[in-house]
Short mmCIF file of C-alpha atoms and ligand atoms in Angstrom, two decimals:
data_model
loop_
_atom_site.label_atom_id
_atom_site.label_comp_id
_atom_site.label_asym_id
_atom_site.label_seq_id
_atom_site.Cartn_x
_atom_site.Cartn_y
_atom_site.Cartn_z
CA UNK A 1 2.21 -0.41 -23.30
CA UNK A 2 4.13 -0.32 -19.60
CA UNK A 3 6.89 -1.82 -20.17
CA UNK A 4 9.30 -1.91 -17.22
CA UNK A 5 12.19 -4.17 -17.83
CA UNK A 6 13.95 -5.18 -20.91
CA UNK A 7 14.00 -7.47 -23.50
CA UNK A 8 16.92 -10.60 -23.49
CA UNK A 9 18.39 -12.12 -26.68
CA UNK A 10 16.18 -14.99 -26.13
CA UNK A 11 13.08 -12.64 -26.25
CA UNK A 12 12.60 -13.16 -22.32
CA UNK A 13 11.44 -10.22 -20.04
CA UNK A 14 13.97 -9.13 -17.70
CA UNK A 15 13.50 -7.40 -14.51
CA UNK A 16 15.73 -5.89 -12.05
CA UNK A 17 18.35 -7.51 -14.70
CA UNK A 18 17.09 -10.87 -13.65
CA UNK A 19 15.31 -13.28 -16.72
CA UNK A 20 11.50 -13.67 -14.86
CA UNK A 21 11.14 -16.77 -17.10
CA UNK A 22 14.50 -18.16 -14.60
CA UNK A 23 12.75 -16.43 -11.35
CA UNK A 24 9.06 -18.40 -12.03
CA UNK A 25 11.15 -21.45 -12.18
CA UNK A 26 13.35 -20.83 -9.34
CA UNK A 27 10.67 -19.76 -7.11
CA UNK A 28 7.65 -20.66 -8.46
CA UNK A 29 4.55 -18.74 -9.28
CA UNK A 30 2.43 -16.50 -8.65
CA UNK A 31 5.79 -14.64 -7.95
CA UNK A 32 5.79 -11.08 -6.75
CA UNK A 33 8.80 -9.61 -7.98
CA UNK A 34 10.20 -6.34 -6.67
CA UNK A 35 13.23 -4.31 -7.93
CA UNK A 36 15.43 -3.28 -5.51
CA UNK A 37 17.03 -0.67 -7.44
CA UNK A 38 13.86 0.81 -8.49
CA UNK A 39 12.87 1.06 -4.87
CA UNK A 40 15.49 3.04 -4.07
CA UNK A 41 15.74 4.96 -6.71
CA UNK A 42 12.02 6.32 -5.98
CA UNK A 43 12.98 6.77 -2.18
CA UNK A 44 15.88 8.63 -3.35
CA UNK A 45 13.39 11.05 -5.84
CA UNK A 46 11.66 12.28 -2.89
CA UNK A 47 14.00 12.62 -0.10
CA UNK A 48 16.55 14.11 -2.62
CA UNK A 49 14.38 16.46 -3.71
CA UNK A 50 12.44 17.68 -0.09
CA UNK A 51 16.43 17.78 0.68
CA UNK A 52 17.20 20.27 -2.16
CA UNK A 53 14.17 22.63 -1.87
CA UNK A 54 12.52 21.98 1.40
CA UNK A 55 15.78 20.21 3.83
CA UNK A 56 13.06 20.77 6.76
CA UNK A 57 10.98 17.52 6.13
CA UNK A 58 11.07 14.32 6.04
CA UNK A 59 9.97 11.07 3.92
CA UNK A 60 7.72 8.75 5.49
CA UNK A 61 6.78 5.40 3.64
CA UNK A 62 3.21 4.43 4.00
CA UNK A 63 4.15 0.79 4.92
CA UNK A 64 0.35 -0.49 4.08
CA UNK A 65 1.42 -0.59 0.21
CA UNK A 66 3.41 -3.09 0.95
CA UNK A 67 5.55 -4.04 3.94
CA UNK A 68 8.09 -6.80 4.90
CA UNK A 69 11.04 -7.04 7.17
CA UNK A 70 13.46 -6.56 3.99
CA UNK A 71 11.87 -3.43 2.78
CA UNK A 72 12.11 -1.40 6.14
CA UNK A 73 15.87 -2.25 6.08
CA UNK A 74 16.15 -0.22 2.65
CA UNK A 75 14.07 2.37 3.99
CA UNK A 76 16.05 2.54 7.19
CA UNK A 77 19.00 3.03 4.68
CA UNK A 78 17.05 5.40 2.29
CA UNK A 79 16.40 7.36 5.18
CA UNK A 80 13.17 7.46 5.35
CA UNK A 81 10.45 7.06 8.20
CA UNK A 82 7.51 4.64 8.02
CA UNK A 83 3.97 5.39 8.67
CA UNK A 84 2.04 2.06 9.53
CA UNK A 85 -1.46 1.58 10.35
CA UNK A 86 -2.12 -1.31 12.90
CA UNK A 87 0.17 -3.03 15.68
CA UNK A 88 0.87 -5.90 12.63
CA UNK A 89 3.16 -3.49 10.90
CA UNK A 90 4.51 -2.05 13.55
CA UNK A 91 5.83 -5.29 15.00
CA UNK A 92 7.02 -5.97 11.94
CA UNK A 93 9.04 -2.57 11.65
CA UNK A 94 10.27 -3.55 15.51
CA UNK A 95 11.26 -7.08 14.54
CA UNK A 96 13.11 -5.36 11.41
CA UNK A 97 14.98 -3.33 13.79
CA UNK A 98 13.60 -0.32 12.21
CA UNK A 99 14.10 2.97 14.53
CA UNK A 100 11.13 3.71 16.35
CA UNK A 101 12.05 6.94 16.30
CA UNK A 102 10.98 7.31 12.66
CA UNK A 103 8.02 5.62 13.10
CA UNK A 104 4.55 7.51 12.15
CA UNK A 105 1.27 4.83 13.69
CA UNK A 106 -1.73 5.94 11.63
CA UNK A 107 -5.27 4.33 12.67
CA UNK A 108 -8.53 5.04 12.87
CA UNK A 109 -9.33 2.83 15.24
CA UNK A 110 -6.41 2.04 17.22
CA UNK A 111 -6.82 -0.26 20.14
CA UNK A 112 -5.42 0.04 23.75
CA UNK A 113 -3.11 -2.82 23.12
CA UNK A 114 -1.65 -1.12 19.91
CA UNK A 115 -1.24 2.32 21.26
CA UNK A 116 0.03 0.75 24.38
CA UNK A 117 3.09 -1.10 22.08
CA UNK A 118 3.58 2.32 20.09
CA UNK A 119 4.27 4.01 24.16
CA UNK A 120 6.17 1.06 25.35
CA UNK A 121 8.32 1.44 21.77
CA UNK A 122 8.34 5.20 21.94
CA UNK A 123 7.52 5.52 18.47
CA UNK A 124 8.23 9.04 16.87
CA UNK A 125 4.79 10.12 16.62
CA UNK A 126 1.35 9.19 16.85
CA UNK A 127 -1.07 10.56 14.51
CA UNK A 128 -4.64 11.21 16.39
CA UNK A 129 -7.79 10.41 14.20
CA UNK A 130 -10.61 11.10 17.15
CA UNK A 131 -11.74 12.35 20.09
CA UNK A 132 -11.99 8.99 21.69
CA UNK A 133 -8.57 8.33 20.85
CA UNK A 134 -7.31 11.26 22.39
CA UNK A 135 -8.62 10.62 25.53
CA UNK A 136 -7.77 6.88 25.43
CA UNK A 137 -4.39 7.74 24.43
CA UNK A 138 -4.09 10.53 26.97
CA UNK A 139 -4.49 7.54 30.15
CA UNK A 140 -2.83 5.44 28.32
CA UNK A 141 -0.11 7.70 28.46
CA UNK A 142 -0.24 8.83 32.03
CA UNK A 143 -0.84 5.39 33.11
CA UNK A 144 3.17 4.69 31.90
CA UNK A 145 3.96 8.11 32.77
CA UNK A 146 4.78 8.92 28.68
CA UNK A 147 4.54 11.80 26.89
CA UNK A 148 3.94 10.74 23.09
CA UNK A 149 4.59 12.99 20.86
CA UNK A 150 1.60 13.66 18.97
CA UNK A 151 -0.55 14.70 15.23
CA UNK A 152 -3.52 15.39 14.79
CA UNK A 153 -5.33 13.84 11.51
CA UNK A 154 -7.48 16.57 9.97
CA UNK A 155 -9.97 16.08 6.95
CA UNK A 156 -9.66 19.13 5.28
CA UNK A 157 -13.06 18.66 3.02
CA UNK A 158 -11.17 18.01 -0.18
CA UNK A 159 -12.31 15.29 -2.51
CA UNK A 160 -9.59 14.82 -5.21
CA UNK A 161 -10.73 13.07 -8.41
CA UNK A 162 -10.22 9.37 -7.86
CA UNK A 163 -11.65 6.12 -7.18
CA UNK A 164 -14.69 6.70 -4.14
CA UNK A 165 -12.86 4.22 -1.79
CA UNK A 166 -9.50 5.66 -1.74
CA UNK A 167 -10.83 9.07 -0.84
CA UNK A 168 -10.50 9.81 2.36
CA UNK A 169 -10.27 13.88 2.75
CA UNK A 170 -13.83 14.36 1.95
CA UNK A 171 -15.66 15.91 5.15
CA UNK A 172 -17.99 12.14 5.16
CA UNK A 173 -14.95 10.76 5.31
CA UNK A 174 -14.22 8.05 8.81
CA UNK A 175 -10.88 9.17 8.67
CA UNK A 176 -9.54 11.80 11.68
CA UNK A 177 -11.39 15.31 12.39
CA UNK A 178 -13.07 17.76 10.17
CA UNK A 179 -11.23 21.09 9.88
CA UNK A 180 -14.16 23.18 10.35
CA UNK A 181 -15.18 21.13 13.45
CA UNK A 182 -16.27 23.54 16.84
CA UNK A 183 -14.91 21.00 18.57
CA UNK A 184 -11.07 21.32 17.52
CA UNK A 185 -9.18 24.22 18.66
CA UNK A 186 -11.00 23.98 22.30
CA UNK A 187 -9.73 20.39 22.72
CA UNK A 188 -6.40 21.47 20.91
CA UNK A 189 -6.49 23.76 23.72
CA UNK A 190 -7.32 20.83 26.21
CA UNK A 191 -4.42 18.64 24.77
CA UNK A 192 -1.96 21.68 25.36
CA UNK A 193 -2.87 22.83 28.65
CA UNK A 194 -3.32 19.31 29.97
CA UNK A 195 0.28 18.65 28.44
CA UNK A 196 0.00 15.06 28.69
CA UNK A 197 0.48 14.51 24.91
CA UNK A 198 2.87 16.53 23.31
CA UNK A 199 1.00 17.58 20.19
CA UNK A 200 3.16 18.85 17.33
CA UNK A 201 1.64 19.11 14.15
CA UNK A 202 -1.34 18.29 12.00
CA UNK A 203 -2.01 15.69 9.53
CA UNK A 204 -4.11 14.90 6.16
CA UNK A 205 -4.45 12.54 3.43
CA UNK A 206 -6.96 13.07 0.98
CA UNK A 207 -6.80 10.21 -1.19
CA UNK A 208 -4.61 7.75 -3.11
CA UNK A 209 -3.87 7.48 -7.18
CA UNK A 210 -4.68 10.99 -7.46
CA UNK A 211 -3.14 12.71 -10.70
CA UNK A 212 -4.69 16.22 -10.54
CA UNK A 213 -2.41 18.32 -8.40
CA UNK A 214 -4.13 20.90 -7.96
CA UNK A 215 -6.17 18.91 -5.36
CA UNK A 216 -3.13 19.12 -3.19
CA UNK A 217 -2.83 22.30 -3.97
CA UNK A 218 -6.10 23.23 -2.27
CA UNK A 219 -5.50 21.13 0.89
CA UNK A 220 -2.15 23.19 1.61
CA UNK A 221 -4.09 26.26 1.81
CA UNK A 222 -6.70 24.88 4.01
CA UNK A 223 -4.28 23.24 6.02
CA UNK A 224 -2.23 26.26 6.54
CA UNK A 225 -4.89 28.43 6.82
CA UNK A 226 -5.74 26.33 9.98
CA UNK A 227 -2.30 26.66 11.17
CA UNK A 228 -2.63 30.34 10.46
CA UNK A 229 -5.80 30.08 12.73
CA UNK A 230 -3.91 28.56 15.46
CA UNK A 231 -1.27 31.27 15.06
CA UNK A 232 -3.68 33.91 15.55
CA UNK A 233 -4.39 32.72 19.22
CA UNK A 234 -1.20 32.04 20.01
CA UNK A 235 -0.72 28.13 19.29
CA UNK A 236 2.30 27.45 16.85
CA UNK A 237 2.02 23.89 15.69
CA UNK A 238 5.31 23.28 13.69
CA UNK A 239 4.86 19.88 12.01
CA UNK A 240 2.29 19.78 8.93
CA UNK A 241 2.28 16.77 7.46
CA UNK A 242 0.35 16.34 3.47
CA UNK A 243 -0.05 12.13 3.87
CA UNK A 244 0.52 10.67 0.35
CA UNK A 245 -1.62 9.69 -2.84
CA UNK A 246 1.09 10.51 -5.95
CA UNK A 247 -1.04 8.73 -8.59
CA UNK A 248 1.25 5.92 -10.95
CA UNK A 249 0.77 5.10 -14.46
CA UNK A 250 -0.78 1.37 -14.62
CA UNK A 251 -1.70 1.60 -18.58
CA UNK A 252 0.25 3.47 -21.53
CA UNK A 253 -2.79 6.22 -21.28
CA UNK A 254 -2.18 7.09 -18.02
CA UNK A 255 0.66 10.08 -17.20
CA UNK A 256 0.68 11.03 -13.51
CA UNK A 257 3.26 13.79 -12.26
CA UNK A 258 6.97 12.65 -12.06
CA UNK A 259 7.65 12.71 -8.39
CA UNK A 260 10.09 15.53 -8.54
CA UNK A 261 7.73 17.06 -10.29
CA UNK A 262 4.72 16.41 -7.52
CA UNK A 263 7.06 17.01 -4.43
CA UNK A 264 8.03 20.41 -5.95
CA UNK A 265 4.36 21.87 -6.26
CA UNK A 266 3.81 20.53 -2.13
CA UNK A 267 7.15 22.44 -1.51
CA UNK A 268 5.83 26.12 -3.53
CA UNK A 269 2.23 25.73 -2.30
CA UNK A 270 3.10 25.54 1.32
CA UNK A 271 6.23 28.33 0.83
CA UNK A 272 3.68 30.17 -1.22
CA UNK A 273 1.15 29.95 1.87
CA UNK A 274 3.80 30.44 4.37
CA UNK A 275 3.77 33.66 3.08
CA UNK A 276 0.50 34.84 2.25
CA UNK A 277 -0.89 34.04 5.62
CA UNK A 278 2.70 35.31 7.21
CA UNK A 279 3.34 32.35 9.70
CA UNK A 280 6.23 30.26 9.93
CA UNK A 281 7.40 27.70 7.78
CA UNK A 282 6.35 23.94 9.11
CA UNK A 283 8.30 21.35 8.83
CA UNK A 284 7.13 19.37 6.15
CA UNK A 285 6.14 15.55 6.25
CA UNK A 286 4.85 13.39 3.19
CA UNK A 287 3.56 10.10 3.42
CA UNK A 288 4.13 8.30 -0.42
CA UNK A 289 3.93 4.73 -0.71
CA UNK A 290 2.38 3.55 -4.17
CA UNK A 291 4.79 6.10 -6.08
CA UNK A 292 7.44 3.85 -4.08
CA UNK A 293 6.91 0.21 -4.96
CA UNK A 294 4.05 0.12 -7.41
CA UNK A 295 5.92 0.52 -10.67
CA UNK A 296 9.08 -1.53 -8.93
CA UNK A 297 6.77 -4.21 -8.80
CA UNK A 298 6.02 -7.26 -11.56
CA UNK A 299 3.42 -10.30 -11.06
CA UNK A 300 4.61 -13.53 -12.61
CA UNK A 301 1.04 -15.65 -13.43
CA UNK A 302 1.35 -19.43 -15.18
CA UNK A 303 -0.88 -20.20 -18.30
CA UNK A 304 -3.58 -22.93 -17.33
CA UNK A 305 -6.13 -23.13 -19.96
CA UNK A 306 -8.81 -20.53 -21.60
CA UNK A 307 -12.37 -20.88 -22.47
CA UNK A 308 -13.54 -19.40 -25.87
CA UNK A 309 -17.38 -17.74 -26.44
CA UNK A 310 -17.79 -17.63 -29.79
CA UNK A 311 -18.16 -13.79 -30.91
CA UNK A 312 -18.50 -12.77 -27.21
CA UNK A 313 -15.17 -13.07 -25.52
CA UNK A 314 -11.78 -15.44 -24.99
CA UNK A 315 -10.34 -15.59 -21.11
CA UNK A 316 -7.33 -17.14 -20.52
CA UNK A 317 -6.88 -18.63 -16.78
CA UNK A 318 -3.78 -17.93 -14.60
CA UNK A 319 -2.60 -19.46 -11.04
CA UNK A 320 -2.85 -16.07 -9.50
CA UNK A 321 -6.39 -14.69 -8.75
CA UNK A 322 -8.47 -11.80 -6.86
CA UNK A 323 -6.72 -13.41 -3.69
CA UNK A 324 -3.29 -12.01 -4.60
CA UNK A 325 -4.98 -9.25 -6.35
CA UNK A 326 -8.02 -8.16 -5.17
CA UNK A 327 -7.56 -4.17 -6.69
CA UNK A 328 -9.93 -5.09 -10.37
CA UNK A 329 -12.72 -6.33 -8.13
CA UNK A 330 -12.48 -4.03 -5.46
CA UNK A 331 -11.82 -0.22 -7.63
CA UNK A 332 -12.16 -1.84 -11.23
CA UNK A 333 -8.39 -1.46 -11.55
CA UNK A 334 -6.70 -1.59 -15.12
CA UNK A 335 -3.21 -3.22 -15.97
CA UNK A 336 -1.16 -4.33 -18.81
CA UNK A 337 0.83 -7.67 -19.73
CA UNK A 338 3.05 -9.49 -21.48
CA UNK A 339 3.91 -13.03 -21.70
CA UNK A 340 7.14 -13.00 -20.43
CA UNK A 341 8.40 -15.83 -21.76
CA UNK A 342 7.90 -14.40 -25.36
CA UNK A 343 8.19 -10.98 -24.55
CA UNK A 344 9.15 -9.24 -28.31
CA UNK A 345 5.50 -11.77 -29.86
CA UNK A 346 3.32 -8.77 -31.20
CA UNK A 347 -0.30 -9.16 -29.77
CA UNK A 348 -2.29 -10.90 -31.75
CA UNK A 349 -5.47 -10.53 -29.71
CA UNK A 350 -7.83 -9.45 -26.74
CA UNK A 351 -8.11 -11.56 -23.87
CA UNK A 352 -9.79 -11.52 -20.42
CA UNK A 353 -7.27 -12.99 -17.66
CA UNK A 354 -9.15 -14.85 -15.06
CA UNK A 355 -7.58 -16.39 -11.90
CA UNK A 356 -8.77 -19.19 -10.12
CA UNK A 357 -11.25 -18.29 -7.51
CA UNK A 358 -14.77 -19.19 -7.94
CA UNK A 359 -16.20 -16.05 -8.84
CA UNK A 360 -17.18 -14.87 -12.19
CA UNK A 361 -15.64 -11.19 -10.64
CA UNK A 362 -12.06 -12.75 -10.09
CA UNK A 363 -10.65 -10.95 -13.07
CA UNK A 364 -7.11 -9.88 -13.47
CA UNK A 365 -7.36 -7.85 -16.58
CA UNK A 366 -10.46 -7.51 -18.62
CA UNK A 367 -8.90 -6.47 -21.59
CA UNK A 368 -5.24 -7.76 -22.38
CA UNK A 369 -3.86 -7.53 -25.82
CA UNK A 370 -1.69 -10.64 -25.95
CA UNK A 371 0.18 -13.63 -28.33
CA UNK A 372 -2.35 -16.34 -28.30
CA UNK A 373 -1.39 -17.83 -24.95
CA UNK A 374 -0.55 -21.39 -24.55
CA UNK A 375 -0.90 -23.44 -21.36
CA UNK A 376 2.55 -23.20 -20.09
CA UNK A 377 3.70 -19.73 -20.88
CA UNK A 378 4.28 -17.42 -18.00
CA UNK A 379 2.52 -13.77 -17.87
CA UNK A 380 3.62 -10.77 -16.68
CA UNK A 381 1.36 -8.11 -15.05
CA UNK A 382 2.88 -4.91 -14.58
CA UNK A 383 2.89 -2.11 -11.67
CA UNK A 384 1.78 -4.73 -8.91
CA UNK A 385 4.30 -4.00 -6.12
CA UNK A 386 1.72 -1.67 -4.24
CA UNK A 387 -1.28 -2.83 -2.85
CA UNK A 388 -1.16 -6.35 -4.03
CA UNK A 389 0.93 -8.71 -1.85
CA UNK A 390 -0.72 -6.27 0.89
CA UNK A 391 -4.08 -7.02 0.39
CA UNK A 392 -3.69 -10.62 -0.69
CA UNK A 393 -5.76 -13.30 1.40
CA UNK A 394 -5.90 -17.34 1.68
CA UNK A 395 -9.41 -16.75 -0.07
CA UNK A 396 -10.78 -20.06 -1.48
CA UNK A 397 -7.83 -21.14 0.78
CA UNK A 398 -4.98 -20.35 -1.75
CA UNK A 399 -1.39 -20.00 -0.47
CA UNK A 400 -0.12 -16.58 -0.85
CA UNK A 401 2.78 -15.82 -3.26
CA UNK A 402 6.41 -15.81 -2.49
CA UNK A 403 8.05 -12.11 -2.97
CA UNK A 404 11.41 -11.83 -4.11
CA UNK A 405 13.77 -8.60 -4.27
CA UNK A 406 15.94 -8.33 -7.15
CA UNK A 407 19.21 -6.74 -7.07
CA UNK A 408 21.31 -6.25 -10.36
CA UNK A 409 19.95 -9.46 -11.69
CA UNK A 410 20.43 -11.54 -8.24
CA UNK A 411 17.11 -12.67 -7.02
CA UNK A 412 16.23 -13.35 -2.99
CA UNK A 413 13.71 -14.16 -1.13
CA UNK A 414 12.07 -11.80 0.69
CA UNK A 415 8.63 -13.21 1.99
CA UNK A 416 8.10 -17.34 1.82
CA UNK A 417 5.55 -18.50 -0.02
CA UNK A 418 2.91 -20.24 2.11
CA UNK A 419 2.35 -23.61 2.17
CA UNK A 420 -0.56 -26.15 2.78
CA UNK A 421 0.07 -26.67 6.09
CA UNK A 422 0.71 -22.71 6.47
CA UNK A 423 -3.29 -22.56 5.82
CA UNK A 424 -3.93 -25.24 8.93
CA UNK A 425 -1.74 -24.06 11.42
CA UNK A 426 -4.55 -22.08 13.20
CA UNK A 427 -7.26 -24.60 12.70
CA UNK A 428 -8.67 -26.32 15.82
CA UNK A 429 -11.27 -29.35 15.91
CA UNK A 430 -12.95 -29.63 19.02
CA UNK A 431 -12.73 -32.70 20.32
CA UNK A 432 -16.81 -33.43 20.71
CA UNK A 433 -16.55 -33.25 16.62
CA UNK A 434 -13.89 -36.15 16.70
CA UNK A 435 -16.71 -38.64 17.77
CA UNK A 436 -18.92 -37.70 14.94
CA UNK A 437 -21.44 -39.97 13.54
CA UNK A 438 -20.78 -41.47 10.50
CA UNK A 439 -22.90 -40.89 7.47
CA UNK A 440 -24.86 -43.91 6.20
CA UNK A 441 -23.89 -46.71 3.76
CA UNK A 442 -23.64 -45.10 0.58
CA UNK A 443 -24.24 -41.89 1.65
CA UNK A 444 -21.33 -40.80 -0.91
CA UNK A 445 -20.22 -42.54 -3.67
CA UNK A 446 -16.81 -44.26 -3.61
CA UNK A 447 -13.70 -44.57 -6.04
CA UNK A 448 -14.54 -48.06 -7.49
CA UNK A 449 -11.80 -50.08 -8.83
CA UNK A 450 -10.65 -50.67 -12.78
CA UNK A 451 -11.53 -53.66 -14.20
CA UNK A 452 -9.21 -56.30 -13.11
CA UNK A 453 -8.11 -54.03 -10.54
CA UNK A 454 -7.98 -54.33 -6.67
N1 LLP B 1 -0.92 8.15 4.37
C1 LLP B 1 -2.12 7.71 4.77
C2 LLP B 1 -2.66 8.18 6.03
C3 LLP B 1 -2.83 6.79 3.98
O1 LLP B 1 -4.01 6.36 4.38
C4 LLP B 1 -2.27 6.34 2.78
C5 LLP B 1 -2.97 5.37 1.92
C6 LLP B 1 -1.00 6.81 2.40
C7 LLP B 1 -0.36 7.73 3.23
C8 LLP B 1 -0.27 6.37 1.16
O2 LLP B 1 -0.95 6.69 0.01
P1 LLP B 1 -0.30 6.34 -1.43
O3 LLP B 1 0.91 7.23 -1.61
O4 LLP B 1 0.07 4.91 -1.41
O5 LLP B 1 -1.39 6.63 -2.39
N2 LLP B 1 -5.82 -0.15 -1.48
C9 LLP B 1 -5.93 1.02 -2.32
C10 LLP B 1 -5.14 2.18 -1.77
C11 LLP B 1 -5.50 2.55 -0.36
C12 LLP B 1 -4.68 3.71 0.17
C13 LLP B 1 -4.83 3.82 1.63
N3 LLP B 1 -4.11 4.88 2.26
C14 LLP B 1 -5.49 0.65 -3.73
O6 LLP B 1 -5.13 -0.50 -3.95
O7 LLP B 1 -5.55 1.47 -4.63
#
C-alpha cells in the first residue's frame, strides 16, 4: 500500500503533520491537500543534485501539473524556473510575482496575444514548437523591437513505454519539429542569420510517467548527436534542455527511479555524449513536474452511499468525481486508499469508488481494498497532487475543490473552493429569452400540498 503520512493515536491519517479527518472538516471536501514540506523537499532532490554533479543547469517546474499563485512563491524560493504552457499560467506566474526571467512558455499552439505577453514580460525563454511559430514570433518580435531569447522543441523519434497520450517524442507526435526534418538546420540557419530571435538551445520531452530510463538515455544521444551536427557546420547551440516525465509510484507495485537516482543517469548520458561526439558540454535544463507534487499530494473524498450487485461487484460513492479527477477515465489510471478517518482498520474488502457524475466511466478507483465504508467516513486517495486539481472542470456543473498547503501540521488555503454562484458568474441570458412563452397548464407537474396543509 502507498502510504504517505502517518498514523495518530486516534487511528486518524495525518498529513503534512496535520489530522485530514480535522482538514475535511475545516475546509470541507473534496479537499486537495498538498504538503509543503514534501514539495520542497522534491525541488530540493533535483536542484541539489544537478548542483552537485552538473552546477551548469537549471530546474524548471512544469507548472501544468499543477499551478497556483502559492506554489510559484516556493519555487521562486526553491530556485527553480517554471515552464508553463498557455498565457493562463503565465499570468498567473506574473500575478505571483514570479521572475520572468526564469520563465520557460511551452505551446504548441501559441497565439499572437500569448507570445505577445511573454515579449512584453521578457520571459527567459521561449521554446519554438513550429515553423509557423517561428515566423509569427519572429514579427512579433520585430514589431516591439525584442529579441526573445529562444528553444527550439525537437521530437527526437523516441517513444518511451507509457500511456499513448502522454507520449509526445514519437516522430507522429503534434508536439515541436522532427529531428530528422530537411527543413531544420536551413531555417536554424534562417533564425541565426536573420538574428531576430536569439536562439539558444534545443528542447524535448518524450513523455510523462515514464519508468524505463533507458528511454532517456536514447534521447540524449540523439539530441546531442544533433548538437554534434550543428557543431560540425559551425553552429554551437549551448542550452539542451531533456523536458520532464520522472515516472511516480501510484500503487505498492509500482517502483520508479528515486530522483537522484534519475537526474544522475541525464547528468552521465549527456557527459558520456559530450565526449564521444567531442563537443562542448550544454548547459543542462530539466523540466519535472509530477515527480514534484504528485506524491506531496492527498485527495480527501466523503462517504455517500454504495450500491451492492450480488456476486458481481460493491461501489461505494464519494463527493469527488472524474471532474476533480479525470486521470482513470482519461489513461485508466490506478490509485490506492484509505479511509482516513480509520486509518490502522485492516481491509476487509474490494470496492469500486464512484464519484458523482453521471457516467457509468466516472470511476475513482476500480479496485480499492477497504474497511466496509460507512456513509460518513472520509477517504483518502493517494498521489493526487499532479494532474488532478489541474485538469479538474465544473463538469455536470460541480464546484471545484478547495486546495490547501500544509506546513508542519498548519493547514492554509491555497486555492478557494468555488462556489454556486462561482459557476454563474459568466452566464448571460439574452434578453429576447426573458419574454419567453410560458408552457401550458399542466405542462409539469407541481409540488402539491400535505394533507391539511396550505
Ligand atoms: N515539459 C513538457 C514540455 C511537458 O509537456 C511536460 C508534461 C512536462 C515537462 C512535465 O512532465 P512530468 O514531469 O510532469 O511528467 N495529464 C497527464 C500528463 C500530461 C503531461 C504533459 N506534459 C497525466 O495526468 O498523466
Amino acid at each position: 500500500m502507498i502510504f504517505s503520512g502517518t498514523l495518530n493515536s486516534e487511528g486518524h491519517l495525518e498529513f503534512g503533520g496535520a489530522d485530514v479527518t480535522l482538514l475535511a472538516e475545516s475546509f470541507g471536501t473534496p479537499l486537495y491537500v498538498l504538503d509543503e514540506e514534501a514539495i520542497r523537499r522534491n525541488c530540493r532532490s533535483y536542484v541539489q543534485t544537478f548542483q552537485k554533479q552538473y552546477p551548469n543547469s537549471e530546474t524548471v517546474y512544469a507548472g501544468k501539473a499543477f499551478l497556483s499563485k502559492a506554489i510559484c512563491r516556493i519555487l521562486e524560493q526553491e530556485g527553480l524556473g517554471l515552464d508553463v504552457v498557455s498565457g493562463g499560467e503565465l499570468y498567473t506566474a506574473l500575478q505571483a510575482g514570479f521572475p520572468a526571467s526564469r520563465v520557460v512558455f511551452h505551446g504548441n499552439n501559441k497565439s499572437a496575444d500569448e507570445l505577445s505577453l511573454a515579449l512584453e514580460n521578457r520571459v527567459g525563454r521561449i521554446v519554438v514548437d513550429n515553423f509557423y511559430e517561428l515566423s509569427l514570433l519572429g514579427s512579433l518580435a520585430s514589431r516591439k523591437g525584442v529579441q526573445p531569447v529562444i528553444h527550439l522543441r525537437l521530437t527526437p523519434g523516441v517513444k518511451p513505454s507509457t500511456h499513448t497520450y502522454v507520449q509526445t517524442g514519437q516522430v507522429d507526435s503534434k508536439f515541436g519539429f522532427g529531428v530528422a526534418d530537411p527543413h531544420l538546420i536551413p531555417s536554424i540557419r534562417g533564425i541565426l542569420a536573420e538574428g531576430r530571435l536569439n536562439l539558444v538551445g534545443v528542447h524535448c520531452h518524450i513523455g510523462s510517467q515514464i519508468f524505463q530510463q533507458e528511454s532517456y538515455n536514447v534521447t540524449i544521444r540523439i539530441m546531442m548527436e544533433f548538437l554534434k551536427k550543428l557543431h560540425d557546420q559551425g553552429i554551437i547551440l549551448a542550452e539542451l534542455n531533456l523536458g520532464g516525465g520522472l515516472g511516480i509510484a501510484y500503487t505498492s507495485d509500482e517502483s520508479p527511479p528515486a530522483i537522484a537516482e534519475h537526474v544522475s543517469l541525464l547528468v552521465q548520458g549527456v557527459r558520456r555524449e559530450a565526449e564521444r561526439l567531442r563537443i562542448p558540454l550544454p548547459r543542462l535544463l530539466d523540466e519535472p513536474g509530477r515527480s514534484i507534487v504528485g506524491p506531496s499530494g492527498i485527495a480527501l473524498y466523503r462517504v455517500g452511499g454504495s450500491k451492492e450487485i450480488s456476486g458481481k461487484r460493491k461501489y461505494i460513492f464519494v463527493d469527488g468525481s472524474m471532474a476533480d479527477n479525470p486521470r482513470v477515465a482519461l489513461y485508466g489510471a490506478r490509485y490506492e486508499a484509505v479511509l482516513a478517518n480509520r486509518a490502522q482498520d485492516p481491509p476487509e474488502e474490494t470496492v469500486t469508488v464512484a464519484g458523482k457524475c453521471c457516467e457509468s466511466g466516472d470511476i475513482l478507483i476500480w479496485d480499492a481494498s477497504l474497511p466496509v465504508a460507512r456513509p460518513g467516513d472520509l477517504l483518502a486517495v493517494f498521489c493526487t497532487g499532479a494532474y488532478h486539481y489541474a485538469m479538474a472542470s465544473n463538469y455536470n456543473r460541480l464546484p471545484r475543490p478547495a486546495v490547501v498547503l500544509v506546513n508542519k501540521g498548519q493547514p492554509e488555503l491555497i486555492i478557494r473552493r468555488e462556489t454556486y454562484e462561482d459557476l454563474v458568474r459568466n452566464d448571460l441570458i439574452p434578453e429576447r429569452l426573458n419574454h419567453g412563452s410560458l408552457p401550458p397548464e399542466g405542462a409539469f407537474p407541481l409540488f402539491l400540498p400535505l394533507d391539511g396543509g396550505g
